[in-house]
Amino acid sequence: DAGVIQSPRHEVTEMGQEVTLRCKPISGHNSLFWYRQTMMRGLELLIYFNNNVPIDDSGMPEDRFSAKMPNASFSTLKIQPSEPRDSAVYFCASSPSPFPGELFFGEGSRLTVL
Amino acid sequence: AQSVTQLDSHVSVSEGTPVLLRCNYSSSYSPSLFWYVQHPNKGLQLLLKYTSAATLVKGINGFEAEFKKSETSFHLTKPSAHMSDAAEYFCVVSPLSNTGKLIFGQGTTLQVKP
């Protein structure tokens, strides 16, 4: 049974470049979450979707960040332009029910912006 | 406002000895509480959850936690530590409002010495 699949697992890019992170949630899960993890700030919720609709994006740091969920099996998180302070591990998680459901996490995308 | 505090940032035990990871929460209602585990370079995985049923909750890998309303605590325990238990552990509270914004503690790193 496939879990949440994230790509790429590692990304190294230069400041100013566009970064796109991808997520495939578990089939049948109707909630999807994007988190960012850093040593300084811990785990931060960036945005979450329910039935492909963004419900709360108040955690998105600024306009450089955007997220989409065009269908139930795919989501992207885009950073344009990227900055060194965006370096972090980005996790996607899905849940079969919104609240307070169990979250199933992917293995994360480690982003390094030089 | 809801919050969660993990009282120890780092816990070190010897293999075969008991594990205690402490978590206090602040909430004006009876919350849902979770413990998640994160092994190095992996995503988070649910260990156990409390959702107003039995106050003693059993999880995977021999872990359990007890909800104590009078002490606003939800400590995680295991009778005998195994080397594979070395990981980061997160106590999580789910807010009453259906916002999907789980509140994560800062994490406790568990070190298991041979």
PDB file of C-alpha atoms in Angstrom:
ATOM      1  CA  ASP A   1       0.000   0.000   0.000  1.00  0.00           C
ATOM      2  CA  ALA A   2       1.727   3.170  -1.209  1.00  0.00           C
ATOM      3  CA  GLY A   3       2.071   5.994   1.252  1.00  0.00           C
ATOM      4  CA  VAL A   4       2.344   9.692   0.557  1.00  0.00           C
ATOM      5  CA  ILE A   5       4.871  10.207  -2.206  1.00  0.00           C
ATOM      6  CA  GLN A   6       6.939  13.358  -2.426  1.00  0.00           C
ATOM      7  CA  SER A   7       9.420  14.495  -5.046  1.00  0.00           C
ATOM      8  CA  PRO A   8      12.145  15.472  -5.273  1.00  0.00           C
ATOM      9  CA  ARG A   9      13.650  14.095  -2.069  1.00  0.00           C
ATOM     10  CA  HIS A  10      16.511  16.549  -2.279  1.00  0.00           C
ATOM     11  CA  GLU A  11      16.784  19.826  -4.146  1.00  0.00           C
ATOM     12  CA  VAL A  12      19.714  22.196  -4.240  1.00  0.00           C
ATOM     13  CA  THR A  13      19.178  25.433  -6.087  1.00  0.00           C
ATOM     14  CA  GLU A  14      20.473  28.959  -6.261  1.00  0.00           C
ATOM     15  CA  MET A  15      18.789  32.005  -4.884  1.00  0.00           C
ATOM     16  CA  GLY A  16      16.244  33.426  -7.298  1.00  0.00           C
ATOM     17  CA  GLN A  17      15.403  30.129  -8.959  1.00  0.00           C
ATOM     18  CA  GLU A  18      11.925  28.652  -9.018  1.00  0.00           C
ATOM     19  CA  VAL A  19      11.365  25.517  -6.959  1.00  0.00           C
ATOM     20  CA  THR A  20       8.451  23.118  -7.373  1.00  0.00           C
ATOM     21  CA  LEU A  21       7.770  20.391  -4.853  1.00  0.00           C
ATOM     22  CA  ARG A  22       5.297  17.650  -5.652  1.00  0.00           C
ATOM     23  CA  CYS A  23       3.054  15.423  -3.593  1.00  0.00           C
ATOM     24  CA  LYS A  24       0.840  12.448  -4.296  1.00  0.00           C
ATOM     25  CA  PRO A  25      -1.467  11.764  -1.341  1.00  0.00           C
ATOM     26  CA  ILE A  26      -2.818   8.384  -0.341  1.00  0.00           C
ATOM     27  CA  SER A  27      -5.722   7.393  -2.529  1.00  0.00           C
ATOM     28  CA  GLY A  28      -9.049   8.097  -0.864  1.00  0.00           C
ATOM     29  CA  HIS A  29      -7.703  10.711   1.524  1.00  0.00           C
ATOM     30  CA  ASN A  30      -9.581  13.969   1.185  1.00  0.00           C
ATOM     31  CA  SER A  31      -7.331  16.291   3.178  1.00  0.00           C
ATOM     32  CA  LEU A  32      -3.818  17.342   2.234  1.00  0.00           C
ATOM     33  CA  PHE A  33      -1.369  19.377   4.255  1.00  0.00           C
ATOM     34  CA  TRP A  34       1.972  21.070   3.498  1.00  0.00           C
ATOM     35  CA  TYR A  35       4.376  21.548   6.409  1.00  0.00           C
ATOM     36  CA  ARG A  36       7.829  23.069   6.677  1.00  0.00           C
ATOM     37  CA  GLN A  37      10.346  21.881   9.254  1.00  0.00           C
ATOM     38  CA  THR A  38      13.424  23.792  10.399  1.00  0.00           C
ATOM     39  CA  MET A  39      15.586  23.546  13.470  1.00  0.00           C
ATOM     40  CA  MET A  40      14.718  27.076  14.508  1.00  0.00           C
ATOM     41  CA  ARG A  41      10.949  27.031  13.998  1.00  0.00           C
ATOM     42  CA  GLY A  42      10.064  23.357  14.221  1.00  0.00           C
ATOM     43  CA  LEU A  43       7.061  22.176  12.206  1.00  0.00           C
ATOM     44  CA  GLU A  44       4.948  24.869  10.607  1.00  0.00           C
ATOM     45  CA  LEU A  45       1.695  24.319   8.726  1.00  0.00           C
ATOM     46  CA  LEU A  46       1.853  26.213   5.461  1.00  0.00           C
ATOM     47  CA  ILE A  47      -1.477  25.352   3.868  1.00  0.00           C
ATOM     48  CA  TYR A  48      -4.067  22.628   3.822  1.00  0.00           C
ATOM     49  CA  PHE A  49      -6.696  21.474   1.358  1.00  0.00           C
ATOM     50  CA  ASN A  50      -9.957  19.641   1.872  1.00  0.00           C
ATOM     51  CA  ASN A  51     -11.473  17.989  -1.200  1.00  0.00           C
ATOM     52  CA  ASN A  52      -8.917  19.840  -3.352  1.00  0.00           C
ATOM     53  CA  VAL A  53     -10.007  23.257  -2.048  1.00  0.00           C
ATOM     54  CA  PRO A  54      -7.547  25.395  -0.073  1.00  0.00           C
ATOM     55  CA  ILE A  55      -9.050  25.903   3.364  1.00  0.00           C
ATOM     56  CA  ASP A  56      -6.379  27.845   5.197  1.00  0.00           C
ATOM     57  CA  ASP A  57      -3.221  29.311   3.701  1.00  0.00           C
ATOM     58  CA  SER A  58      -2.430  31.672   6.557  1.00  0.00           C
ATOM     59  CA  GLY A  59       0.814  29.814   7.181  1.00  0.00           C
ATOM     60  CA  MET A  60       2.236  30.560   3.759  1.00  0.00           C
ATOM     61  CA  PRO A  61       5.186  32.849   4.459  1.00  0.00           C
ATOM     62  CA  GLU A  62       4.672  35.347   1.663  1.00  0.00           C
ATOM     63  CA  ASP A  63       3.611  35.769  -1.915  1.00  0.00           C
ATOM     64  CA  ARG A  64       6.649  33.881  -3.133  1.00  0.00           C
ATOM     65  CA  PHE A  65       4.940  30.703  -1.989  1.00  0.00           C
ATOM     66  CA  SER A  66       1.972  29.180  -3.771  1.00  0.00           C
ATOM     67  CA  ALA A  67       0.273  25.796  -3.620  1.00  0.00           C
ATOM     68  CA  LYS A  68      -2.184  24.059  -5.884  1.00  0.00           C
ATOM     69  CA  MET A  69      -4.191  20.879  -5.845  1.00  0.00           C
ATOM     70  CA  PRO A  70      -5.617  20.404  -9.332  1.00  0.00           C
ATOM     71  CA  ASN A  71      -7.045  16.975  -8.490  1.00  0.00           C
ATOM     72  CA  ALA A  72      -7.370  14.520  -5.638  1.00  0.00           C
ATOM     73  CA  SER A  73      -4.114  12.756  -6.446  1.00  0.00           C
ATOM     74  CA  PHE A  74      -1.642  15.606  -6.909  1.00  0.00           C
ATOM     75  CA  SER A  75      -0.478  18.786  -5.238  1.00  0.00           C
ATOM     76  CA  THR A  76       2.395  21.194  -5.781  1.00  0.00           C
ATOM     77  CA  LEU A  77       4.142  23.741  -3.613  1.00  0.00           C
ATOM     78  CA  LYS A  78       6.007  26.384  -5.566  1.00  0.00           C
ATOM     79  CA  ILE A  79       8.527  28.946  -4.399  1.00  0.00           C
ATOM     80  CA  GLN A  80       9.373  31.729  -6.800  1.00  0.00           C
ATOM     81  CA  PRO A  81      11.872  33.275  -6.387  1.00  0.00           C
ATOM     82  CA  SER A  82      13.606  31.116  -3.806  1.00  0.00           C
ATOM     83  CA  GLU A  83      15.754  32.587  -1.028  1.00  0.00           C
ATOM     84  CA  PRO A  84      18.320  31.001   1.323  1.00  0.00           C
ATOM     85  CA  ARG A  85      15.905  31.346   4.261  1.00  0.00           C
ATOM     86  CA  ASP A  86      13.555  28.958   2.457  1.00  0.00           C
ATOM     87  CA  SER A  87      16.008  26.124   3.097  1.00  0.00           C
ATOM     88  CA  ALA A  88      14.098  23.502   5.073  1.00  0.00           C
ATOM     89  CA  VAL A  89      12.461  20.111   4.836  1.00  0.00           C
ATOM     90  CA  TYR A  90       9.008  20.345   3.322  1.00  0.00           C
ATOM     91  CA  PHE A  91       6.523  17.637   4.233  1.00  0.00           C
ATOM     92  CA  CYS A  92       3.282  16.724   2.596  1.00  0.00           C
ATOM     93  CA  ALA A  93       0.711  14.818   4.631  1.00  0.00           C
ATOM     94  CA  SER A  94      -2.708  13.458   3.843  1.00  0.00           C
ATOM     95  CA  SER A  95      -5.614  12.427   6.022  1.00  0.00           C
ATOM     96  CA  PRO A  96      -8.769  10.407   5.442  1.00  0.00           C
ATOM     97  CA  SER A  97     -10.744  12.865   7.528  1.00  0.00           C
ATOM     98  CA  PRO A  98     -10.092  16.506   8.259  1.00  0.00           C
ATOM     99  CA  PHE A  99     -10.303  16.893  11.998  1.00  0.00           C
ATOM    100  CA  PRO A 100      -8.840  15.429  14.075  1.00  0.00           C
ATOM    101  CA  GLY A 101      -7.726  12.769  11.711  1.00  0.00           C
ATOM    102  CA  GLU A 102      -4.479  10.900  11.667  1.00  0.00           C
ATOM    103  CA  LEU A 103      -1.932  12.496   9.363  1.00  0.00           C
ATOM    104  CA  PHE A 104       0.098  10.286   7.051  1.00  0.00           C
ATOM    105  CA  PHE A 105       3.367  12.004   6.189  1.00  0.00           C
ATOM    106  CA  GLY A 106       5.596  11.648   3.181  1.00  0.00           C
ATOM    107  CA  GLU A 107       9.335  11.376   3.644  1.00  0.00           C
ATOM    108  CA  GLY A 108       9.862  15.033   2.875  1.00  0.00           C
ATOM    109  CA  SER A 109      11.690  17.164   0.337  1.00  0.00           C
ATOM    110  CA  ARG A 110      14.919  18.660   1.634  1.00  0.00           C
ATOM    111  CA  LEU A 111      15.451  22.048  -0.011  1.00  0.00           C
ATOM    112  CA  THR A 112      18.742  23.898   0.063  1.00  0.00           C
ATOM    113  CA  VAL A 113      18.866  27.359  -1.455  1.00  0.00           C
ATOM    114  CA  LEU A 114      22.392  28.687  -1.942  1.00  0.00           C
TER     115      LEU A 114
ATOM    116  CA  ALA B   1      -5.783  29.402  23.105  1.00  0.00           C
ATOM    117  CA  GLN B   2      -4.477  25.890  22.853  1.00  0.00           C
ATOM    118  CA  SER B   3      -0.833  25.051  23.308  1.00  0.00           C
ATOM    119  CA  VAL B   4       1.404  22.100  23.980  1.00  0.00           C
ATOM    120  CA  THR B   5       4.693  21.982  25.875  1.00  0.00           C
ATOM    121  CA  GLN B   6       7.181  19.152  25.766  1.00  0.00           C
ATOM    122  CA  LEU B   7       9.108  19.472  28.967  1.00  0.00           C
ATOM    123  CA  ASP B   8      12.352  17.882  27.791  1.00  0.00           C
ATOM    124  CA  SER B   9      14.147  18.652  24.567  1.00  0.00           C
ATOM    125  CA  HIS B  10      16.426  15.647  24.988  1.00  0.00           C
ATOM    126  CA  VAL B  11      16.045  12.384  26.913  1.00  0.00           C
ATOM    127  CA  SER B  12      18.720   9.720  27.181  1.00  0.00           C
ATOM    128  CA  VAL B  13      18.041   6.186  28.446  1.00  0.00           C
ATOM    129  CA  SER B  14      19.829   2.857  28.387  1.00  0.00           C
ATOM    130  CA  GLU B  15      18.449   0.009  26.321  1.00  0.00           C
ATOM    131  CA  GLY B  16      16.016  -2.042  28.371  1.00  0.00           C
ATOM    132  CA  THR B  17      15.132   0.761  30.801  1.00  0.00           C
ATOM    133  CA  PRO B  18      11.816   2.650  30.910  1.00  0.00           C
ATOM    134  CA  VAL B  19      11.078   5.647  28.740  1.00  0.00           C
ATOM    135  CA  LEU B  20       9.154   8.736  29.886  1.00  0.00           C
ATOM    136  CA  LEU B  21       8.579  11.672  27.548  1.00  0.00           C
ATOM    137  CA  ARG B  22       6.597  14.466  29.132  1.00  0.00           C
ATOM    138  CA  CYS B  23       3.922  16.608  27.532  1.00  0.00           C
ATOM    139  CA  ASN B  24       1.633  19.234  29.035  1.00  0.00           C
ATOM    140  CA  TYR B  25      -1.153  20.894  27.143  1.00  0.00           C
ATOM    141  CA  SER B  26      -3.250  23.979  27.605  1.00  0.00           C
ATOM    142  CA  SER B  27      -6.850  23.889  26.489  1.00  0.00           C
ATOM    143  CA  SER B  28     -10.185  25.234  27.612  1.00  0.00           C
ATOM    144  CA  TYR B  29     -11.949  22.074  26.500  1.00  0.00           C
ATOM    145  CA  SER B  30     -11.211  18.366  26.278  1.00  0.00           C
ATOM    146  CA  PRO B  31      -8.827  18.155  23.352  1.00  0.00           C
ATOM    147  CA  SER B  32      -7.706  15.405  21.028  1.00  0.00           C
ATOM    148  CA  LEU B  33      -4.065  14.558  21.664  1.00  0.00           C
ATOM    149  CA  PHE B  34      -1.509  12.662  19.641  1.00  0.00           C
ATOM    150  CA  TRP B  35       2.061  11.452  19.797  1.00  0.00           C
ATOM    151  CA  TYR B  36       4.039  11.241  16.572  1.00  0.00           C
ATOM    152  CA  VAL B  37       7.521   9.801  16.037  1.00  0.00           C
ATOM    153  CA  GLN B  38      10.064  10.909  13.463  1.00  0.00           C
ATOM    154  CA  HIS B  39      13.065   8.760  12.668  1.00  0.00           C
ATOM    155  CA  PRO B  40      16.084  10.399  11.009  1.00  0.00           C
ATOM    156  CA  ASN B  41      15.397  11.574   7.462  1.00  0.00           C
ATOM    157  CA  LYS B  42      11.840  10.247   7.600  1.00  0.00           C
ATOM    158  CA  GLY B  43       8.381  11.692   7.851  1.00  0.00           C
ATOM    159  CA  LEU B  44       6.327  11.667  11.021  1.00  0.00           C
ATOM    160  CA  GLN B  45       4.351   8.566  11.980  1.00  0.00           C
ATOM    161  CA  LEU B  46       1.436   8.352  14.388  1.00  0.00           C
ATOM    162  CA  LEU B  47       2.255   6.468  17.597  1.00  0.00           C
ATOM    163  CA  LEU B  48      -1.085   6.865  19.367  1.00  0.00           C
ATOM    164  CA  LYS B  49      -4.041   9.191  19.829  1.00  0.00           C
ATOM    165  CA  TYR B  50      -6.488  10.181  22.524  1.00  0.00           C
ATOM    166  CA  THR B  51      -9.956  11.296  21.502  1.00  0.00           C
ATOM    167  CA  SER B  52     -11.992  11.327  24.754  1.00  0.00           C
ATOM    168  CA  ALA B  53     -12.385   7.581  25.092  1.00  0.00           C
ATOM    169  CA  ALA B  54     -10.202   5.569  27.495  1.00  0.00           C
ATOM    170  CA  THR B  55      -7.668   7.754  29.281  1.00  0.00           C
ATOM    171  CA  LEU B  56      -4.915   5.155  28.910  1.00  0.00           C
ATOM    172  CA  VAL B  57      -4.068   4.851  25.255  1.00  0.00           C
ATOM    173  CA  LYS B  58      -1.952   2.092  23.785  1.00  0.00           C
ATOM    174  CA  GLY B  59       0.002   2.682  20.613  1.00  0.00           C
ATOM    175  CA  ILE B  60       2.409   0.955  18.338  1.00  0.00           C
ATOM    176  CA  ASN B  61       5.775  -0.512  19.331  1.00  0.00           C
ATOM    177  CA  GLY B  62       4.812  -0.891  22.990  1.00  0.00           C
ATOM    178  CA  PHE B  63       4.250   2.806  23.679  1.00  0.00           C
ATOM    179  CA  GLU B  64       1.345   4.108  25.721  1.00  0.00           C
ATOM    180  CA  ALA B  65       0.182   7.445  27.080  1.00  0.00           C
ATOM    181  CA  GLU B  66      -2.199   8.479  29.821  1.00  0.00           C
ATOM    182  CA  PHE B  67      -4.483  11.481  29.566  1.00  0.00           C
ATOM    183  CA  LYS B  68      -4.677  13.245  32.946  1.00  0.00           C
ATOM    184  CA  LYS B  69      -7.104  16.117  32.819  1.00  0.00           C
ATOM    185  CA  SER B  70      -6.346  17.277  36.364  1.00  0.00           C
ATOM    186  CA  GLU B  71      -2.667  17.627  35.479  1.00  0.00           C
ATOM    187  CA  THR B  72      -3.236  18.669  31.844  1.00  0.00           C
ATOM    188  CA  SER B  73      -0.665  16.071  30.882  1.00  0.00           C
ATOM    189  CA  PHE B  74      -0.304  13.412  28.228  1.00  0.00           C
ATOM    190  CA  HIS B  75       3.028  11.724  28.962  1.00  0.00           C
ATOM    191  CA  LEU B  76       4.384   8.998  26.706  1.00  0.00           C
ATOM    192  CA  THR B  77       5.859   5.876  28.273  1.00  0.00           C
ATOM    193  CA  LYS B  78       7.377   2.558  27.325  1.00  0.00           C
ATOM    194  CA  PRO B  79       8.466  -0.109  29.834  1.00  0.00           C
ATOM    195  CA  SER B  80      11.661  -1.090  28.048  1.00  0.00           C
ATOM    196  CA  ALA B  81      13.556   0.987  25.496  1.00  0.00           C
ATOM    197  CA  HIS B  82      14.922  -0.549  22.329  1.00  0.00           C
ATOM    198  CA  MET B  83      17.691   0.861  20.190  1.00  0.00           C
ATOM    199  CA  SER B  84      15.200   1.349  17.367  1.00  0.00           C
ATOM    200  CA  ASP B  85      13.216   3.772  19.566  1.00  0.00           C
ATOM    201  CA  ALA B  86      15.882   6.442  19.102  1.00  0.00           C
ATOM    202  CA  ALA B  87      14.035   9.229  17.285  1.00  0.00           C
ATOM    203  CA  GLU B  88      12.295  12.583  17.665  1.00  0.00           C
ATOM    204  CA  TYR B  89       8.901  12.507  19.381  1.00  0.00           C
ATOM    205  CA  PHE B  90       6.194  15.132  18.989  1.00  0.00           C
ATOM    206  CA  CYS B  91       3.206  15.744  21.226  1.00  0.00           C
ATOM    207  CA  VAL B  92       0.330  17.235  19.252  1.00  0.00           C
ATOM    208  CA  VAL B  93      -2.999  18.798  20.200  1.00  0.00           C
ATOM    209  CA  SER B  94      -5.957  19.253  17.897  1.00  0.00           C
ATOM    210  CA  PRO B  95      -7.903  22.471  18.366  1.00  0.00           C
ATOM    211  CA  LEU B  96     -11.637  22.483  18.930  1.00  0.00           C
ATOM    212  CA  SER B  97     -12.350  24.620  15.924  1.00  0.00           C
ATOM    213  CA  ASN B  98     -12.264  22.718  12.687  1.00  0.00           C
ATOM    214  CA  THR B  99      -9.334  24.543  11.211  1.00  0.00           C
ATOM    215  CA  GLY B 100      -7.113  21.543  10.635  1.00  0.00           C
ATOM    216  CA  LYS B 101      -4.297  23.339  12.406  1.00  0.00           C
ATOM    217  CA  LEU B 102      -2.743  20.726  14.605  1.00  0.00           C
ATOM    218  CA  ILE B 103      -0.492  22.260  17.243  1.00  0.00           C
ATOM    219  CA  PHE B 104       2.874  20.520  17.437  1.00  0.00           C
ATOM    220  CA  GLY B 105       5.205  20.575  20.407  1.00  0.00           C
ATOM    221  CA  GLN B 106       8.853  21.390  19.829  1.00  0.00           C
ATOM    222  CA  GLY B 107       9.841  17.746  19.997  1.00  0.00           C
ATOM    223  CA  THR B 108      11.873  15.530  22.318  1.00  0.00           C
ATOM    224  CA  THR B 109      14.918  13.706  21.032  1.00  0.00           C
ATOM    225  CA  LEU B 110      15.169  10.244  22.548  1.00  0.00           C
ATOM    226  CA  GLN B 111      18.646   8.757  22.700  1.00  0.00           C
ATOM    227  CA  VAL B 112      18.975   5.060  23.558  1.00  0.00           C
ATOM    228  CA  LYS B 113      22.368   3.900  24.752  1.00  0.00           C
ATOM    229  CA  PRO B 114      23.476   0.286  24.443  1.00  0.00           C
TER     230      PRO B 114
END
